[in-house]
Tab-separated table of C-alpha atoms and ligand atoms in Angstrom:
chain	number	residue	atom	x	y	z
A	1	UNK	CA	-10.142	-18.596	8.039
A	2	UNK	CA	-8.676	-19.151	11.621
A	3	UNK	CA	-5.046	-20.470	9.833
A	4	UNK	CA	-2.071	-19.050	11.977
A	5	UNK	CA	-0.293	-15.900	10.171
A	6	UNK	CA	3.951	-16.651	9.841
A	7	UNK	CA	5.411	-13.630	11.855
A	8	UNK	CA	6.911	-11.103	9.567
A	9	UNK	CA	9.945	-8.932	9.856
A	10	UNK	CA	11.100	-5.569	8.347
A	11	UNK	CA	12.429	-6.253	4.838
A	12	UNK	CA	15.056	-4.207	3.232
A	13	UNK	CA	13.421	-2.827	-0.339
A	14	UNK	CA	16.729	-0.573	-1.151
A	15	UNK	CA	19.187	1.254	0.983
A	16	UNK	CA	17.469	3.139	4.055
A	17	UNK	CA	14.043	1.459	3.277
A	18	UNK	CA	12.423	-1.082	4.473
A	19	UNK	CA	8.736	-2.774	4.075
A	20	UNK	CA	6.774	-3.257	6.965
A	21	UNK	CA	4.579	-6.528	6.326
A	22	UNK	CA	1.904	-7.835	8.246
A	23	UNK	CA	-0.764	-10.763	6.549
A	24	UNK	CA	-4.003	-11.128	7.160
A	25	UNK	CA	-5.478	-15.189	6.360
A	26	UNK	CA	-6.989	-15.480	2.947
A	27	UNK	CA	-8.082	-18.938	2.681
A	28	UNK	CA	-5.950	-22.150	2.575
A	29	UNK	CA	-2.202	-21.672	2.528
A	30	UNK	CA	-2.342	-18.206	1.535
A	31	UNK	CA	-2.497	-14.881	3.308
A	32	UNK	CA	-3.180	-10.923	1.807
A	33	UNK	CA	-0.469	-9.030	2.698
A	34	UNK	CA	-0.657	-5.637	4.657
A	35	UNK	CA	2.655	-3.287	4.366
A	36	UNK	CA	3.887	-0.371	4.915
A	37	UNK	CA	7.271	1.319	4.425
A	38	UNK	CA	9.970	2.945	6.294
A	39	UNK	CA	12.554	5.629	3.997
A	40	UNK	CA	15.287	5.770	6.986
A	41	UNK	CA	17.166	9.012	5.310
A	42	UNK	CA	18.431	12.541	7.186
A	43	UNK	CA	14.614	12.878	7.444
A	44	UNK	CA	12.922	9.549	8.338
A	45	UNK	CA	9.704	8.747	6.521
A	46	UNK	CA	6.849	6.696	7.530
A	47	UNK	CA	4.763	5.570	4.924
A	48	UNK	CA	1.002	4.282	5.573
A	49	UNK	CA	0.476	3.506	9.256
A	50	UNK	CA	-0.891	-0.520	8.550
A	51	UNK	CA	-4.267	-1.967	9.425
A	52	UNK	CA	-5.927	-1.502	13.209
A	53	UNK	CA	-6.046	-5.346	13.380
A	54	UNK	CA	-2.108	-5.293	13.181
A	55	UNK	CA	-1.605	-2.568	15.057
A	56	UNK	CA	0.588	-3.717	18.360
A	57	UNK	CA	2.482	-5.897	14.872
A	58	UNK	CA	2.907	-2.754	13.185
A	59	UNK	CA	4.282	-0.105	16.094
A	60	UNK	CA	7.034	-3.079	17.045
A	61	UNK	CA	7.861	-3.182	13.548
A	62	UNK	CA	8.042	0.014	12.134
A	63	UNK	CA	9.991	1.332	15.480
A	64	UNK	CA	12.748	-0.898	15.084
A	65	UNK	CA	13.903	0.000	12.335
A	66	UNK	CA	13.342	4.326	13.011
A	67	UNK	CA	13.303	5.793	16.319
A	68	UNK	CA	10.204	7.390	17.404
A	69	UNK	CA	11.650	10.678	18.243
A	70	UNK	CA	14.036	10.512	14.692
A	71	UNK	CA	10.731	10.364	12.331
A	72	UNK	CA	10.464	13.521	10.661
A	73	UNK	CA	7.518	12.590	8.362
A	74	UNK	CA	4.372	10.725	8.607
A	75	UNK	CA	3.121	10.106	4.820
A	76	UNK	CA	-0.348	9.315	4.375
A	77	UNK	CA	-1.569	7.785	0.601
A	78	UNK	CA	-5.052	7.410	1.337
A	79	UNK	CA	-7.884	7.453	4.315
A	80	UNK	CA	-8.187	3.416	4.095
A	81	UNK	CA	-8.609	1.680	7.618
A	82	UNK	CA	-6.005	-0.754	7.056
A	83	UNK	CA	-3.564	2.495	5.921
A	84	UNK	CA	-4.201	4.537	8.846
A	85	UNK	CA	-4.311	1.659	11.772
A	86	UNK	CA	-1.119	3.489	13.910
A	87	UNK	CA	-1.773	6.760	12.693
A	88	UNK	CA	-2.863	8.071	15.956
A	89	UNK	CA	0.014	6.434	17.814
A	90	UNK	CA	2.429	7.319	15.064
A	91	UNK	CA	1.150	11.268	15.684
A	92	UNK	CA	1.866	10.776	19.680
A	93	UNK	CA	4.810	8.837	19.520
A	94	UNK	CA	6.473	11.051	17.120
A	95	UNK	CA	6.465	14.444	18.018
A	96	UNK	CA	9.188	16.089	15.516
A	97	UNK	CA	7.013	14.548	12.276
A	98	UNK	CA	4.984	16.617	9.945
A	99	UNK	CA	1.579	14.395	8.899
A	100	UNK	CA	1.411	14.616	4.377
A	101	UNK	CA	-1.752	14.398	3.406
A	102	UNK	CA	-4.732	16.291	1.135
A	103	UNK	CA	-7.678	17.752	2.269
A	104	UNK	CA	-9.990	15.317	1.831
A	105	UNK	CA	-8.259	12.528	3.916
A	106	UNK	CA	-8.606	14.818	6.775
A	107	UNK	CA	-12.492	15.619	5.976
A	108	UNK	CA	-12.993	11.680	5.748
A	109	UNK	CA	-10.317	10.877	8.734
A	110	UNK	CA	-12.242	13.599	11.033
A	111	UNK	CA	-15.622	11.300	10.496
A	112	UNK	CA	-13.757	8.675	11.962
A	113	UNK	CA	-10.783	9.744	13.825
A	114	UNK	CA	-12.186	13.047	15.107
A	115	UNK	CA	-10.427	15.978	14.542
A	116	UNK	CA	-5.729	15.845	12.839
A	117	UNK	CA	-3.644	18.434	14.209
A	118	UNK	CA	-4.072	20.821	11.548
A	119	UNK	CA	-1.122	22.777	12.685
A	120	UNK	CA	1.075	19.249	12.012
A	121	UNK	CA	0.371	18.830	8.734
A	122	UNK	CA	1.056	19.759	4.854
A	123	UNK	CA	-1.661	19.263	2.292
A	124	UNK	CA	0.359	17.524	-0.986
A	125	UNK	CA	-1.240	16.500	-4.049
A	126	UNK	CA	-0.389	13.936	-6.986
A	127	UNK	CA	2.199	15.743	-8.849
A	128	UNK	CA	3.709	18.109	-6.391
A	129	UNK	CA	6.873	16.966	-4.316
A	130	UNK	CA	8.031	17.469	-0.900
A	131	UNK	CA	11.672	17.913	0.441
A	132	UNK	CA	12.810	15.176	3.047
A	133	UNK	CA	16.592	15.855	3.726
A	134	UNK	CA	18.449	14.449	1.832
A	135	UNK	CA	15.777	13.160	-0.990
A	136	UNK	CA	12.594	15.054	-2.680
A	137	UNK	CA	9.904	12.651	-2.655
A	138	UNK	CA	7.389	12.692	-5.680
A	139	UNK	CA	3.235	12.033	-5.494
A	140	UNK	CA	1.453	10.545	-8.157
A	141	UNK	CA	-1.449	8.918	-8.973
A	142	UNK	CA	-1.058	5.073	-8.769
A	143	UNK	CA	-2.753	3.610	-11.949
A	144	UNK	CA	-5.113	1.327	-9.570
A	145	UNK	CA	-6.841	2.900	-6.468
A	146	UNK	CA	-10.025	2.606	-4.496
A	147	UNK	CA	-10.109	5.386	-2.472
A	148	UNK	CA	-10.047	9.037	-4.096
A	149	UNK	CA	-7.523	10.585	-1.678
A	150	UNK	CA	-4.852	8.381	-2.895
A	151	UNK	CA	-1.683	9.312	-3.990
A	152	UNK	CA	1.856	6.801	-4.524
A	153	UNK	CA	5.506	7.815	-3.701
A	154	UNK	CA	8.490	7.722	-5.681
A	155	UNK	CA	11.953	8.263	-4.292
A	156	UNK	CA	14.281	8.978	-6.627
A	157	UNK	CA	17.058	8.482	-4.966
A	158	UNK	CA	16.443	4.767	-4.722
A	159	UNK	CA	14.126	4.014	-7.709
A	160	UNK	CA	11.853	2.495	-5.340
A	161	UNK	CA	7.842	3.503	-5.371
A	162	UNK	CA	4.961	3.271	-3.083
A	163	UNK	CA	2.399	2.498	-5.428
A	164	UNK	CA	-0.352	1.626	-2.511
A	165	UNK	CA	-3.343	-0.625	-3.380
A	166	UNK	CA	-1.883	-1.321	-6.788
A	167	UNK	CA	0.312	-4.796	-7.322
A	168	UNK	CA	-2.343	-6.547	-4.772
A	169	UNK	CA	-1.763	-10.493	-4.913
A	170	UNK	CA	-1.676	-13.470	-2.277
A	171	UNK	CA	1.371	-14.629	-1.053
A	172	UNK	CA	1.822	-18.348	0.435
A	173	UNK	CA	3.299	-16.933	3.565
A	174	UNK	CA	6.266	-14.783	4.840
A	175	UNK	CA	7.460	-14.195	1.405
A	176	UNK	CA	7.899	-10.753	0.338
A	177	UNK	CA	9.642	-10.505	-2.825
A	178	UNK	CA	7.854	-11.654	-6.421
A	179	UNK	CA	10.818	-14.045	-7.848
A	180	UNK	CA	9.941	-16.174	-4.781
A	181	UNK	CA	5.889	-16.349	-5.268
A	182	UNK	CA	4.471	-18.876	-7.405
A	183	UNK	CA	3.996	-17.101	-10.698
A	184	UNK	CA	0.285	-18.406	-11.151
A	185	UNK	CA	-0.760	-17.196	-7.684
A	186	UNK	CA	1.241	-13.723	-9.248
A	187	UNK	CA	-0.855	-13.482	-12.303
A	188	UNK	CA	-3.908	-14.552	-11.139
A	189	UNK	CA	-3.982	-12.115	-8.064
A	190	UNK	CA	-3.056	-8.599	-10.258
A	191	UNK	CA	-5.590	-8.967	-12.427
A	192	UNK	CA	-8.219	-10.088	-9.705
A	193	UNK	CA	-7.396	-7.888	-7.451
A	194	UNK	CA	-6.702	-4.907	-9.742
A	195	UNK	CA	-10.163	-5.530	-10.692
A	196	UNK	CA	-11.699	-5.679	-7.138
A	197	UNK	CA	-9.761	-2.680	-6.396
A	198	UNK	CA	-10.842	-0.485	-9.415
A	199	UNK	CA	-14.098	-1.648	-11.281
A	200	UNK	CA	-14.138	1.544	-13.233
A	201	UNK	CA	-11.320	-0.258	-15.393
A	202	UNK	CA	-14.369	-1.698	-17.614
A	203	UNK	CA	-15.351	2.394	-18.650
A	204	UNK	CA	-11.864	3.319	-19.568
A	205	UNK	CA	-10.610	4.569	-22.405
A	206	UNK	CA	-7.347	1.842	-23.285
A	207	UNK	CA	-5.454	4.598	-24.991
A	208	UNK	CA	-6.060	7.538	-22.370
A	209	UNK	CA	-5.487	5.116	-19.272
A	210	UNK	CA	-2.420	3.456	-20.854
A	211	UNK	CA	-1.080	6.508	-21.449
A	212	UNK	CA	-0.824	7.119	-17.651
A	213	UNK	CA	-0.046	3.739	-16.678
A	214	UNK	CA	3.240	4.422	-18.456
A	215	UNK	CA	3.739	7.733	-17.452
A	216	UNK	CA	4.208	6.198	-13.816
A	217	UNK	CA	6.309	3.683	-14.661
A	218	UNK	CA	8.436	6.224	-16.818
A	219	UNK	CA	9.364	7.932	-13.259
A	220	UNK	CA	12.393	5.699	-13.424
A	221	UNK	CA	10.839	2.681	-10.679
A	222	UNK	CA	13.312	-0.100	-10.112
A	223	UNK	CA	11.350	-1.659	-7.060
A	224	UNK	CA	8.080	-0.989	-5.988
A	225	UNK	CA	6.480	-2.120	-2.897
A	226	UNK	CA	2.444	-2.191	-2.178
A	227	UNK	CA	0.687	-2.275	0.629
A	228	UNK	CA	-1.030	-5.540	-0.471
A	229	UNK	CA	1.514	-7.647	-2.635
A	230	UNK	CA	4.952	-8.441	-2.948
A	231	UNK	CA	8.027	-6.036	-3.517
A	232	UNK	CA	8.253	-6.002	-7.783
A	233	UNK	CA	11.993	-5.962	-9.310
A	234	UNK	CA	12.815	-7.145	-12.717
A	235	UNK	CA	10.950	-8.420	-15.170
A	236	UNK	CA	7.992	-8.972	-13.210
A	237	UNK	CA	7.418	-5.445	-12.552
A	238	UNK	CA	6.762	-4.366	-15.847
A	239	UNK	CA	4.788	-7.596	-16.417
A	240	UNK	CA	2.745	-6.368	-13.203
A	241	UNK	CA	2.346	-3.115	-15.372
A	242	UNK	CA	1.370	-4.831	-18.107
A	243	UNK	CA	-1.209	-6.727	-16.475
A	244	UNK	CA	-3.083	-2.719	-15.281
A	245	UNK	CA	-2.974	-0.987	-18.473
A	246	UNK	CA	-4.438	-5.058	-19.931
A	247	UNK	CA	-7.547	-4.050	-17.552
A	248	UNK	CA	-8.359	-0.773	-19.372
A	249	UNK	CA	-11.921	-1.703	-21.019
A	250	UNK	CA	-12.156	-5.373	-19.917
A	251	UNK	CA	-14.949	-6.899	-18.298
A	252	UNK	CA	-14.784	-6.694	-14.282
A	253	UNK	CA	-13.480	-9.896	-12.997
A	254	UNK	CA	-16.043	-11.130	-10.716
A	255	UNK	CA	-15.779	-11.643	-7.099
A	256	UNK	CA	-16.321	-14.995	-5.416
A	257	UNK	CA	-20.283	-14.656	-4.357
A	258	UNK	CA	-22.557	-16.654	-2.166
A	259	UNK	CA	-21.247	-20.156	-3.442
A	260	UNK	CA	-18.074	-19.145	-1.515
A	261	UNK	CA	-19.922	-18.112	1.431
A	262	UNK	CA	-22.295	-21.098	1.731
A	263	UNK	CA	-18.405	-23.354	1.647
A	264	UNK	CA	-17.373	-21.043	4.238
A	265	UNK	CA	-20.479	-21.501	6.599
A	266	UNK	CA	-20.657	-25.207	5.853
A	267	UNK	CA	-16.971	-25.597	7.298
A	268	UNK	CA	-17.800	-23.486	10.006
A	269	UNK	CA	-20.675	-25.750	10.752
A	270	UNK	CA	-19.094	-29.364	9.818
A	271	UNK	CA	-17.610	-30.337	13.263
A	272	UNK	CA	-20.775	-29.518	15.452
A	273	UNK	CA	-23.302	-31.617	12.977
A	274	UNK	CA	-20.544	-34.446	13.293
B	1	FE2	FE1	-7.244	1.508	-0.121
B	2	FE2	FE1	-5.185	-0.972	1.070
């Protein structure tokens, strides 16, 4: 698990906005990507904050593409650790930008973080909007989650969505957009992951949860970039669609259990019994 991680750079998603990628080792040859995204418009957007373990990565990155003192907007899609790793720093560095979150990412961040400026922040909900510039960004409900607080993004403007912990997959390295992924490692990572991510898919109701499945993609999405997989264009986003609303009422895929982690210790533990 000790494989060096490529270096990453900003990637362009659509004009003014750019993914922030970090990866994280996952095993031979591939790595679990960790993103976040910049929306460079009159009123810069940050969106997600990246993982504490990437955290010097993810300050370099996201401040060259936006000036600290130019962000206008910190958005928040969930309380996750590896969402909220700059947060803090974000808050300091950037004193002209408004924090959007919900009230129960600040009750869970206060256990951990201690206590948000209250007085720099707007509480905004899946379904209700909020005006940066020269764009109105809209919050939804991405159709995989695993934390309750979440909520995606979709700029219109662009077509291009933050749909968060949904579209997780490995990636061999510093790739970042689907055509150039190995479909199998594609396929087999959306479903696994999805089902990781949100075992309540075996309980659901195909018809209710299909129905919202395509009421998110029927916002318009032409790209949509994740925190954890690869930006989706094309065909291959509305296969990765295809492959949630599949989920609804399946068996949970299981994860790898103690077979994995005997491997893992007996690697660990090869050289010194040599
Ligand atoms: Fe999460
Ligand atoms: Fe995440």
């Amino acid at each position: 698990m000790n494989a060096a991680v490529p270096e990453t750079t900003p990637q362009l998603i659509a004009p003014e906005t750019w993914l922030i990628p970090n990866l994280a080792p996952a095993g031979d040859g591939v790595f679990l990507p960790v993103n976040s995204m910049v929306i460079r418009g009159k009123e810069p957007v940050i969106v997600d904050t990246g993982a504490p373990v990437h955290r010097e990565l993810w300050l370099e990155k996201a401040f060259s593409v936006v000036e600290p003192e130019d962000v206008r907007w910190i958005f928040l899609s969930h309380d996750d650790p590896d969402h909220t790793g700059g947060l803090l720093d974000a808050l300091q560095m950037c004193p002209n930008a408004t924090l959007v979150t919900n009230f129960f990412s600040v009750e869970r961040l206060g256990l951990e973080m201690g206590p948000l400026p209250l007085d720099r922040m707007r509480w905004v909900e899946a379904g209700e909007r909020f005006d940066a510039g020269d764009r109105t960004l809209q919050l939804f409900r991405p159709p995989i989650f695993d934390g309750p607080t979440t909520r995606g993004l979709f700029d219109p403007t662009t077509a291009t969505m933050w749909i968060v912990d949904t579209f997780a997959s490995l990636t061999p390295g510093a790739v970042h957009h689907v055509q150039d992924i190995p479909r199998e490692l594609i396929d087999e990572g959306l479903a696994a992951f999805g089902s990781l991510v949100s075992p309540w898919h075996e309980w659901l109701d195909p018809t209710a949860y299909r129905r919202h499945v395509d009421s998110v993609e029927a916002m318009g999405v032409l790209a949509a970039a994740s925190a954890h997989g690869p930006i989706m264009t094309g065909d291959a986003l509305h296969a990765a669609f295809d492959v949630v609303r599949d989920l609804a009422g399946k068996p949970i895929i299981p994860a790898p259990g103690q077979p994995l982690l005997d491997e893992l210790v007996a690697q660990i533990l090869a050289p010194a019994s040599v």
